[in-house]
Every structure is written in C-alpha cells, then in structure tokens.
Amino acid sequence: MRFFRKLRKDVLTNNKIGKYLAYAIGEIMLVVIGILIALAVNNFSNQKQKEQQTKRTAQNVLRQIALDTTEISNVFKNWGVVQEQLEIVLSKSNVTKSTTPCDYCPNLILNASLPNLGDDVIRLIEADDPVDSELGFRLREISKRYKGLVQAVLIFDKITTDALTENLKYLQNNKVWFANLISNERCDDECQEYFNSSSDFKNRSAYMDIVLYKAYSRELQDFKEKIRKEMVLLTELLEE
C-alpha cells in the first residue's frame, strides 16, 4: 500500500498525469482509427462484390430478354399467317355461299398461339437487389417494364382464352357437326357452310382479330421496341 501511495504522490508531484492521459487517449484513438479502417476496407470489399454480382445479374437479364424477344418474334410469325387468313374472311363484303373448303377457318376461332412470357427477368433482378448505380437503375427500369408486360399478358391471355372457350361451347351446343370436326377433323357440308357463309363465324373472327391480332400484337410490339433500347443501354454499361 505504501508503494502505491508513493507512486501516486510522485506522479502528481512531477505532473506526469497529463502525459499519461495523453498517451492513453492516443492509444484509444489508434484503436478507433484501426477499427474504422478495417470497416472501410470491409465495406469497400463488400461493395465490389455487390457490383460484380449486379454485373452478373445484368448479363443473365440480357440473356433472358433475348429469349423473350425471340419468343415474341416467333409468335408474330405465326400471327402473321393467321392475319392473312383473317383478311380473306373479313374482306368479304357480303356473306356468300361457297363450296370451297376452308381448312384453316375453324382454327381462326377455336385455336390461338399465345406467347410464353414469364416473370423470369423480374425475379432475377429482385433476387439481386442491384446496387445504387447507373447499372442498378437500368435494371430496375427493366423490371418495371416487365411488370407491365406480365400484367398485359395475363389480361390478354385471359380474354383470348375466354373467347376461345365461348366459341367452343357455342359450337358444341348449337352445331351437330361439332363432334365430328373436333374428334375427326372432318367438316361436312353444313360445317363448311357455317365457316364459308355464316355471319356468326365472321363476327367471331372479327373479335379474335381485334383482341388478339391487333390489340395484343400492338402491346407486344411496343414492349419489344422499348426493351430493345434497354438492352442497348445495358450492354453499353457492361462494356464500360
């Protein structure tokens, strides 16, 4: 005890407490600075890893967009053929009787090729949660466009499916030749008369033309043009 009392007395006497406090504060500051540097290095490393992940996501998004635009192009090719057939049917100014078989006519109101477009791009982007950068901003803009597309696809697919179902039910309940047409793909004289001369068939064809081959087609074409511009911008950012 006497030793410690003497030591304290010597420190106070020789005014060494100020030097001790300065040394202690210096040690604390060095520790704090070391911690801050370590945190900064760790944050920098995490940021770099996040940026690399966002680039990988952007590359995956580009690949998926390419698949989706190819799908839309293939659907447009199919629709182009159907639209030519519809023009023949709808261009008739009057309902006239014809004995010429119309092999494609039943498909105009009973069948439709719909695009297989999902939310893969949206899920890719949301799973990554892109960094706050120009690349991340571009990805979020693409996600918004895809969300609009998915909503449009759901609406138009339902409208089209409902129309096809209603057409099937109408023919099933009102035409004796329906079973033979569906099961054996045979269209007798009464069946041919309906598809060649019926105003009902023409009206149903016009509805499919408006909903599927005009409205839906415009929606997909608009999306395709905008998403191509996004692809160009995204590619340029990845090449920087």
PDB file of C-alpha atoms in Angstrom:
ATOM      1  CA  MET A   1       0.000   0.000   0.000  1.00  0.00           C
ATOM      2  CA  ARG A   2       2.819   2.366   0.847  1.00  0.00           C
ATOM      3  CA  PHE A   3       4.324   1.697  -2.598  1.00  0.00           C
ATOM      4  CA  PHE A   4       1.137   2.722  -4.448  1.00  0.00           C
ATOM      5  CA  ARG A   5       0.642   5.816  -2.310  1.00  0.00           C
ATOM      6  CA  LYS A   6       4.218   6.846  -3.003  1.00  0.00           C
ATOM      7  CA  LEU A   7       3.768   6.198  -6.756  1.00  0.00           C
ATOM      8  CA  ARG A   8       0.623   8.345  -6.862  1.00  0.00           C
ATOM      9  CA  LYS A   9       2.352  11.089  -4.956  1.00  0.00           C
ATOM     10  CA  ASP A  10       5.323  11.001  -7.372  1.00  0.00           C
ATOM     11  CA  VAL A  11       3.028  11.200 -10.420  1.00  0.00           C
ATOM     12  CA  LEU A  12       1.062  14.117  -9.041  1.00  0.00           C
ATOM     13  CA  THR A  13       4.223  15.787  -7.833  1.00  0.00           C
ATOM     14  CA  ASN A  14       6.099  15.503 -11.079  1.00  0.00           C
ATOM     15  CA  ASN A  15       2.995  16.430 -13.165  1.00  0.00           C
ATOM     16  CA  LYS A  16       3.154  13.140 -15.087  1.00  0.00           C
ATOM     17  CA  ILE A  17      -0.633  12.600 -15.122  1.00  0.00           C
ATOM     18  CA  GLY A  18      -1.038  14.822 -18.184  1.00  0.00           C
ATOM     19  CA  LYS A  19       1.467  12.761 -20.131  1.00  0.00           C
ATOM     20  CA  TYR A  20      -0.262   9.566 -19.048  1.00  0.00           C
ATOM     21  CA  LEU A  21      -3.680  10.789 -20.149  1.00  0.00           C
ATOM     22  CA  ALA A  22      -2.272  11.943 -23.472  1.00  0.00           C
ATOM     23  CA  TYR A  23      -0.729   8.530 -24.002  1.00  0.00           C
ATOM     24  CA  ALA A  24      -3.983   6.741 -23.052  1.00  0.00           C
ATOM     25  CA  ILE A  25      -6.055   8.937 -25.364  1.00  0.00           C
ATOM     26  CA  GLY A  26      -3.557   8.334 -28.183  1.00  0.00           C
ATOM     27  CA  GLU A  27      -3.840   4.580 -27.693  1.00  0.00           C
ATOM     28  CA  ILE A  28      -7.652   4.774 -27.797  1.00  0.00           C
ATOM     29  CA  MET A  29      -7.563   6.897 -30.963  1.00  0.00           C
ATOM     30  CA  LEU A  30      -5.247   4.419 -32.648  1.00  0.00           C
ATOM     31  CA  VAL A  31      -7.628   1.568 -31.819  1.00  0.00           C
ATOM     32  CA  VAL A  32     -10.632   3.544 -33.108  1.00  0.00           C
ATOM     33  CA  ILE A  33      -8.809   4.502 -36.305  1.00  0.00           C
ATOM     34  CA  GLY A  34      -7.804   0.870 -36.830  1.00  0.00           C
ATOM     35  CA  ILE A  35     -11.403  -0.238 -36.427  1.00  0.00           C
ATOM     36  CA  LEU A  36     -12.625   2.447 -38.850  1.00  0.00           C
ATOM     37  CA  ILE A  37     -10.025   1.453 -41.432  1.00  0.00           C
ATOM     38  CA  ALA A  38     -10.990  -2.209 -41.102  1.00  0.00           C
ATOM     39  CA  LEU A  39     -14.666  -1.329 -41.530  1.00  0.00           C
ATOM     40  CA  ALA A  40     -13.885   0.836 -44.573  1.00  0.00           C
ATOM     41  CA  VAL A  41     -11.862  -1.958 -46.188  1.00  0.00           C
ATOM     42  CA  ASN A  42     -14.618  -4.460 -45.443  1.00  0.00           C
ATOM     43  CA  ASN A  43     -17.318  -2.135 -46.856  1.00  0.00           C
ATOM     44  CA  PHE A  44     -15.213  -1.497 -49.960  1.00  0.00           C
ATOM     45  CA  SER A  45     -14.764  -5.229 -50.459  1.00  0.00           C
ATOM     46  CA  ASN A  46     -18.493  -5.873 -49.985  1.00  0.00           C
ATOM     47  CA  GLN A  47     -19.350  -3.052 -52.397  1.00  0.00           C
ATOM     48  CA  LYS A  48     -17.041  -4.507 -55.046  1.00  0.00           C
ATOM     49  CA  GLN A  49     -18.579  -7.941 -54.586  1.00  0.00           C
ATOM     50  CA  LYS A  50     -22.055  -6.421 -54.876  1.00  0.00           C
ATOM     51  CA  GLU A  51     -21.098  -4.579 -58.055  1.00  0.00           C
ATOM     52  CA  GLN A  52     -19.760  -7.796 -59.571  1.00  0.00           C
ATOM     53  CA  GLN A  53     -22.971  -9.598 -58.628  1.00  0.00           C
ATOM     54  CA  THR A  54     -25.032  -6.841 -60.258  1.00  0.00           C
ATOM     55  CA  LYS A  55     -22.981  -7.228 -63.443  1.00  0.00           C
ATOM     56  CA  ARG A  56     -23.613 -10.973 -63.457  1.00  0.00           C
ATOM     57  CA  THR A  57     -27.316 -10.300 -62.937  1.00  0.00           C
ATOM     58  CA  ALA A  58     -27.303  -7.829 -65.839  1.00  0.00           C
ATOM     59  CA  GLN A  59     -25.699 -10.446 -68.086  1.00  0.00           C
ATOM     60  CA  ASN A  60     -28.331 -13.022 -67.082  1.00  0.00           C
ATOM     61  CA  VAL A  61     -31.072 -10.461 -67.673  1.00  0.00           C
ATOM     62  CA  LEU A  62     -29.736  -9.775 -71.177  1.00  0.00           C
ATOM     63  CA  ARG A  63     -29.806 -13.478 -71.990  1.00  0.00           C
ATOM     64  CA  GLN A  64     -33.392 -13.821 -70.749  1.00  0.00           C
ATOM     65  CA  ILE A  65     -34.527 -10.726 -72.661  1.00  0.00           C
ATOM     66  CA  ALA A  66     -33.000 -12.213 -75.825  1.00  0.00           C
ATOM     67  CA  LEU A  67     -35.046 -15.386 -75.265  1.00  0.00           C
ATOM     68  CA  ASP A  68     -38.226 -13.391 -74.655  1.00  0.00           C
ATOM     69  CA  THR A  69     -37.809 -11.190 -77.733  1.00  0.00           C
ATOM     70  CA  THR A  70     -37.175 -14.313 -79.824  1.00  0.00           C
ATOM     71  CA  GLU A  71     -40.375 -15.807 -78.419  1.00  0.00           C
ATOM     72  CA  ILE A  72     -42.302 -12.673 -79.382  1.00  0.00           C
ATOM     73  CA  SER A  73     -40.807 -12.746 -82.896  1.00  0.00           C
ATOM     74  CA  ASN A  74     -41.822 -16.388 -83.355  1.00  0.00           C
ATOM     75  CA  VAL A  75     -45.354 -15.626 -82.200  1.00  0.00           C
ATOM     76  CA  PHE A  76     -45.534 -12.692 -84.615  1.00  0.00           C
ATOM     77  CA  LYS A  77     -44.595 -15.029 -87.487  1.00  0.00           C
ATOM     78  CA  ASN A  78     -47.457 -17.334 -86.565  1.00  0.00           C
ATOM     79  CA  TRP A  79     -49.856 -14.448 -86.119  1.00  0.00           C
ATOM     80  CA  GLY A  80     -48.826 -13.032 -89.490  1.00  0.00           C
ATOM     81  CA  VAL A  81     -50.076 -16.166 -91.226  1.00  0.00           C
ATOM     82  CA  VAL A  82     -53.338 -16.089 -89.265  1.00  0.00           C
ATOM     83  CA  GLN A  83     -53.867 -12.403 -90.017  1.00  0.00           C
ATOM     84  CA  GLU A  84     -53.584 -13.087 -93.742  1.00  0.00           C
ATOM     85  CA  GLN A  85     -56.279 -15.745 -93.361  1.00  0.00           C
ATOM     86  CA  LEU A  86     -58.455 -13.377 -91.354  1.00  0.00           C
ATOM     87  CA  GLU A  87     -58.136 -10.715 -94.021  1.00  0.00           C
ATOM     88  CA  ILE A  88     -59.565 -13.154 -96.558  1.00  0.00           C
ATOM     89  CA  VAL A  89     -62.525 -13.951 -94.287  1.00  0.00           C
ATOM     90  CA  LEU A  90     -63.197 -10.368 -93.194  1.00  0.00           C
ATOM     91  CA  SER A  91     -62.696  -8.774 -96.601  1.00  0.00           C
ATOM     92  CA  LYS A  92     -65.845 -10.365 -97.972  1.00  0.00           C
ATOM     93  CA  SER A  93     -68.341  -7.535 -98.314  1.00  0.00           C
ATOM     94  CA  ASN A  94     -71.321  -9.892 -98.248  1.00  0.00           C
ATOM     95  CA  VAL A  95     -71.948 -13.308 -96.809  1.00  0.00           C
ATOM     96  CA  THR A  96     -71.821 -15.563 -99.824  1.00  0.00           C
ATOM     97  CA  LYS A  97     -72.224 -19.275-100.123  1.00  0.00           C
ATOM     98  CA  SER A  98     -69.200 -21.236-101.219  1.00  0.00           C
ATOM     99  CA  THR A  99     -68.427 -24.892-101.763  1.00  0.00           C
ATOM    100  CA  THR A 100     -64.687 -24.333-101.451  1.00  0.00           C
ATOM    101  CA  PRO A 101     -63.412 -25.959 -98.224  1.00  0.00           C
ATOM    102  CA  CYS A 102     -61.858 -23.546 -95.745  1.00  0.00           C
ATOM    103  CA  ASP A 103     -59.454 -25.800 -93.894  1.00  0.00           C
ATOM    104  CA  TYR A 104     -57.987 -23.041 -91.770  1.00  0.00           C
ATOM    105  CA  CYS A 105     -61.295 -21.397 -90.831  1.00  0.00           C
ATOM    106  CA  PRO A 106     -62.065 -23.452 -87.689  1.00  0.00           C
ATOM    107  CA  ASN A 107     -58.686 -22.544 -86.195  1.00  0.00           C
ATOM    108  CA  LEU A 108     -59.449 -18.838 -86.542  1.00  0.00           C
ATOM    109  CA  ILE A 109     -61.975 -19.032 -83.722  1.00  0.00           C
ATOM    110  CA  LEU A 110     -61.016 -22.262 -81.934  1.00  0.00           C
ATOM    111  CA  ASN A 111     -57.254 -22.009 -81.606  1.00  0.00           C
ATOM    112  CA  ALA A 112     -54.607 -19.370 -80.914  1.00  0.00           C
ATOM    113  CA  SER A 113     -50.867 -19.340 -80.381  1.00  0.00           C
ATOM    114  CA  LEU A 114     -50.045 -17.316 -77.255  1.00  0.00           C
ATOM    115  CA  PRO A 115     -46.574 -16.106 -76.231  1.00  0.00           C
ATOM    116  CA  ASN A 116     -44.819 -17.960 -73.441  1.00  0.00           C
ATOM    117  CA  LEU A 117     -43.593 -14.976 -71.421  1.00  0.00           C
ATOM    118  CA  GLY A 118     -42.992 -15.152 -67.682  1.00  0.00           C
ATOM    119  CA  ASP A 119     -41.533 -13.113 -64.841  1.00  0.00           C
ATOM    120  CA  ASP A 120     -38.006 -14.588 -65.017  1.00  0.00           C
ATOM    121  CA  VAL A 121     -36.396 -11.178 -65.555  1.00  0.00           C
ATOM    122  CA  ILE A 122     -38.284  -9.672 -62.613  1.00  0.00           C
ATOM    123  CA  ARG A 123     -37.208 -12.482 -60.298  1.00  0.00           C
ATOM    124  CA  LEU A 124     -33.571 -12.220 -61.420  1.00  0.00           C
ATOM    125  CA  ILE A 125     -33.449  -8.513 -60.624  1.00  0.00           C
ATOM    126  CA  GLU A 126     -35.360  -8.654 -57.347  1.00  0.00           C
ATOM    127  CA  ALA A 127     -33.236 -11.549 -56.083  1.00  0.00           C
ATOM    128  CA  ASP A 128     -30.081  -9.489 -56.630  1.00  0.00           C
ATOM    129  CA  ASP A 129     -31.342  -6.131 -55.273  1.00  0.00           C
ATOM    130  CA  PRO A 130     -28.965  -4.166 -57.554  1.00  0.00           C
ATOM    131  CA  VAL A 131     -26.540  -1.591 -56.175  1.00  0.00           C
ATOM    132  CA  ASP A 132     -27.354   2.122 -56.379  1.00  0.00           C
ATOM    133  CA  SER A 133     -25.551   2.795 -59.634  1.00  0.00           C
ATOM    134  CA  GLU A 134     -26.454   3.556 -63.235  1.00  0.00           C
ATOM    135  CA  LEU A 135     -26.397  -0.167 -63.948  1.00  0.00           C
ATOM    136  CA  GLY A 136     -28.682  -0.834 -60.986  1.00  0.00           C
ATOM    137  CA  PHE A 137     -31.037   1.941 -62.113  1.00  0.00           C
ATOM    138  CA  ARG A 138     -31.215   0.431 -65.613  1.00  0.00           C
ATOM    139  CA  LEU A 139     -32.067  -2.983 -64.175  1.00  0.00           C
ATOM    140  CA  ARG A 140     -34.849  -1.535 -62.039  1.00  0.00           C
ATOM    141  CA  GLU A 141     -36.274   0.244 -65.096  1.00  0.00           C
ATOM    142  CA  ILE A 142     -36.269  -3.056 -66.985  1.00  0.00           C
ATOM    143  CA  SER A 143     -38.052  -4.709 -64.061  1.00  0.00           C
ATOM    144  CA  LYS A 144     -40.788  -2.039 -64.249  1.00  0.00           C
ATOM    145  CA  ARG A 145     -41.267  -2.653 -67.969  1.00  0.00           C
ATOM    146  CA  TYR A 146     -41.519  -6.393 -67.392  1.00  0.00           C
ATOM    147  CA  LYS A 147     -44.077  -5.945 -64.647  1.00  0.00           C
ATOM    148  CA  GLY A 148     -46.213  -4.002 -67.112  1.00  0.00           C
ATOM    149  CA  LEU A 149     -45.737  -6.748 -69.698  1.00  0.00           C
ATOM    150  CA  VAL A 150     -46.687  -9.519 -67.281  1.00  0.00           C
ATOM    151  CA  GLN A 151     -49.898  -7.681 -66.393  1.00  0.00           C
ATOM    152  CA  ALA A 152     -50.764  -7.201 -70.072  1.00  0.00           C
ATOM    153  CA  VAL A 153     -50.029 -10.862 -70.853  1.00  0.00           C
ATOM    154  CA  LEU A 154     -52.308 -12.036 -68.049  1.00  0.00           C
ATOM    155  CA  ILE A 155     -55.144  -9.791 -69.253  1.00  0.00           C
ATOM    156  CA  PHE A 156     -54.884 -10.616 -72.961  1.00  0.00           C
ATOM    157  CA  ASP A 157     -54.330 -14.330 -72.338  1.00  0.00           C
ATOM    158  CA  LYS A 158     -57.497 -14.457 -70.238  1.00  0.00           C
ATOM    159  CA  ILE A 159     -59.539 -12.506 -72.800  1.00  0.00           C
ATOM    160  CA  THR A 160     -58.311 -14.781 -75.595  1.00  0.00           C
ATOM    161  CA  THR A 161     -58.840 -17.987 -73.615  1.00  0.00           C
ATOM    162  CA  ASP A 162     -62.339 -16.885 -72.599  1.00  0.00           C
ATOM    163  CA  ALA A 163     -63.202 -16.111 -76.231  1.00  0.00           C
ATOM    164  CA  LEU A 164     -61.920 -19.484 -77.461  1.00  0.00           C
ATOM    165  CA  THR A 165     -63.840 -21.285 -74.708  1.00  0.00           C
ATOM    166  CA  GLU A 166     -67.024 -19.411 -75.537  1.00  0.00           C
ATOM    167  CA  ASN A 167     -66.631 -20.275 -79.236  1.00  0.00           C
ATOM    168  CA  LEU A 168     -66.159 -23.943 -78.408  1.00  0.00           C
ATOM    169  CA  LYS A 169     -69.211 -24.001 -76.159  1.00  0.00           C
ATOM    170  CA  TYR A 170     -71.346 -22.253 -78.771  1.00  0.00           C
ATOM    171  CA  LEU A 171     -70.457 -24.751 -81.496  1.00  0.00           C
ATOM    172  CA  GLN A 172     -70.816 -27.670 -79.087  1.00  0.00           C
ATOM    173  CA  ASN A 173     -74.313 -26.606 -78.046  1.00  0.00           C
ATOM    174  CA  ASN A 174     -75.607 -25.481 -81.431  1.00  0.00           C
ATOM    175  CA  LYS A 175     -73.895 -27.427 -84.226  1.00  0.00           C
ATOM    176  CA  VAL A 176     -74.473 -31.134 -84.817  1.00  0.00           C
ATOM    177  CA  TRP A 177     -71.240 -31.430 -86.768  1.00  0.00           C
ATOM    178  CA  PHE A 178     -69.119 -30.170 -83.839  1.00  0.00           C
ATOM    179  CA  ALA A 179     -68.080 -33.615 -82.537  1.00  0.00           C
ATOM    180  CA  ASN A 180     -67.035 -34.803 -85.984  1.00  0.00           C
ATOM    181  CA  LEU A 181     -64.984 -31.646 -86.508  1.00  0.00           C
ATOM    182  CA  ILE A 182     -63.204 -31.851 -83.164  1.00  0.00           C
ATOM    183  CA  SER A 183     -62.696 -35.621 -82.987  1.00  0.00           C
ATOM    184  CA  ASN A 184     -62.071 -36.461 -86.650  1.00  0.00           C
ATOM    185  CA  GLU A 185     -61.139 -33.079 -88.108  1.00  0.00           C
ATOM    186  CA  ARG A 186     -63.872 -33.512 -90.684  1.00  0.00           C
ATOM    187  CA  CYS A 187     -66.062 -30.658 -91.786  1.00  0.00           C
ATOM    188  CA  ASP A 188     -69.201 -31.764 -93.690  1.00  0.00           C
ATOM    189  CA  ASP A 189     -71.310 -29.582 -95.959  1.00  0.00           C
ATOM    190  CA  GLU A 190     -73.202 -27.910 -93.102  1.00  0.00           C
ATOM    191  CA  CYS A 191     -69.916 -27.301 -91.320  1.00  0.00           C
ATOM    192  CA  GLN A 192     -68.392 -25.781 -94.460  1.00  0.00           C
ATOM    193  CA  GLU A 193     -71.458 -23.620 -94.934  1.00  0.00           C
ATOM    194  CA  TYR A 194     -71.022 -22.202 -91.448  1.00  0.00           C
ATOM    195  CA  PHE A 195     -67.367 -21.328 -91.980  1.00  0.00           C
ATOM    196  CA  ASN A 196     -67.844 -20.075 -95.537  1.00  0.00           C
ATOM    197  CA  SER A 197     -71.131 -18.214 -95.291  1.00  0.00           C
ATOM    198  CA  SER A 198     -72.083 -17.579 -91.681  1.00  0.00           C
ATOM    199  CA  SER A 199     -72.160 -14.036 -90.342  1.00  0.00           C
ATOM    200  CA  ASP A 200     -71.731 -15.540 -86.874  1.00  0.00           C
ATOM    201  CA  PHE A 201     -68.361 -17.011 -87.864  1.00  0.00           C
ATOM    202  CA  LYS A 202     -67.338 -13.731 -89.439  1.00  0.00           C
ATOM    203  CA  ASN A 203     -68.259 -11.802 -86.283  1.00  0.00           C
ATOM    204  CA  ARG A 204     -66.335 -14.189 -84.050  1.00  0.00           C
ATOM    205  CA  SER A 205     -63.346 -13.956 -86.366  1.00  0.00           C
ATOM    206  CA  ALA A 206     -63.506 -10.154 -86.228  1.00  0.00           C
ATOM    207  CA  TYR A 207     -63.467 -10.276 -82.431  1.00  0.00           C
ATOM    208  CA  MET A 208     -60.374 -12.501 -82.405  1.00  0.00           C
ATOM    209  CA  ASP A 209     -58.726 -10.191 -84.917  1.00  0.00           C
ATOM    210  CA  ILE A 210     -59.346  -7.090 -82.790  1.00  0.00           C
ATOM    211  CA  VAL A 211     -58.378  -8.583 -79.436  1.00  0.00           C
ATOM    212  CA  LEU A 212     -55.537 -10.915 -80.323  1.00  0.00           C
ATOM    213  CA  TYR A 213     -54.012  -9.838 -83.598  1.00  0.00           C
ATOM    214  CA  LYS A 214     -54.383  -6.094 -83.232  1.00  0.00           C
ATOM    215  CA  ALA A 215     -54.553  -5.019 -79.563  1.00  0.00           C
ATOM    216  CA  TYR A 216     -52.328  -7.775 -78.128  1.00  0.00           C
ATOM    217  CA  SER A 217     -49.940  -7.520 -81.064  1.00  0.00           C
ATOM    218  CA  ARG A 218     -49.531  -3.757 -80.542  1.00  0.00           C
ATOM    219  CA  GLU A 219     -48.851  -4.282 -76.841  1.00  0.00           C
ATOM    220  CA  LEU A 220     -46.120  -6.835 -77.555  1.00  0.00           C
ATOM    221  CA  GLN A 221     -44.599  -4.771 -80.351  1.00  0.00           C
ATOM    222  CA  ASP A 222     -44.427  -1.700 -78.122  1.00  0.00           C
ATOM    223  CA  PHE A 223     -42.743  -3.719 -75.376  1.00  0.00           C
ATOM    224  CA  LYS A 224     -40.311  -5.279 -77.833  1.00  0.00           C
ATOM    225  CA  GLU A 225     -39.175  -1.901 -79.160  1.00  0.00           C
ATOM    226  CA  LYS A 226     -38.695  -0.415 -75.694  1.00  0.00           C
ATOM    227  CA  ILE A 227     -36.917  -3.438 -74.263  1.00  0.00           C
ATOM    228  CA  ARG A 228     -34.502  -3.473 -77.208  1.00  0.00           C
ATOM    229  CA  LYS A 229     -33.470   0.082 -76.303  1.00  0.00           C
ATOM    230  CA  GLU A 230     -32.947  -1.064 -72.715  1.00  0.00           C
ATOM    231  CA  MET A 231     -30.777  -3.919 -73.986  1.00  0.00           C
ATOM    232  CA  VAL A 232     -28.548  -1.469 -75.867  1.00  0.00           C
ATOM    233  CA  LEU A 233     -28.124   0.740 -72.789  1.00  0.00           C
ATOM    234  CA  LEU A 234     -27.458  -2.252 -70.552  1.00  0.00           C
ATOM    235  CA  THR A 235     -24.863  -3.647 -72.958  1.00  0.00           C
ATOM    236  CA  GLU A 236     -23.071  -0.292 -73.135  1.00  0.00           C
ATOM    237  CA  LEU A 237     -22.880  -0.090 -69.340  1.00  0.00           C
ATOM    238  CA  LEU A 238     -21.432  -3.604 -69.106  1.00  0.00           C
ATOM    239  CA  GLU A 239     -18.774  -2.743 -71.685  1.00  0.00           C
ATOM    240  CA  GLU A 240     -17.555   0.329 -69.765  1.00  0.00           C
TER     241      GLU A 240
END
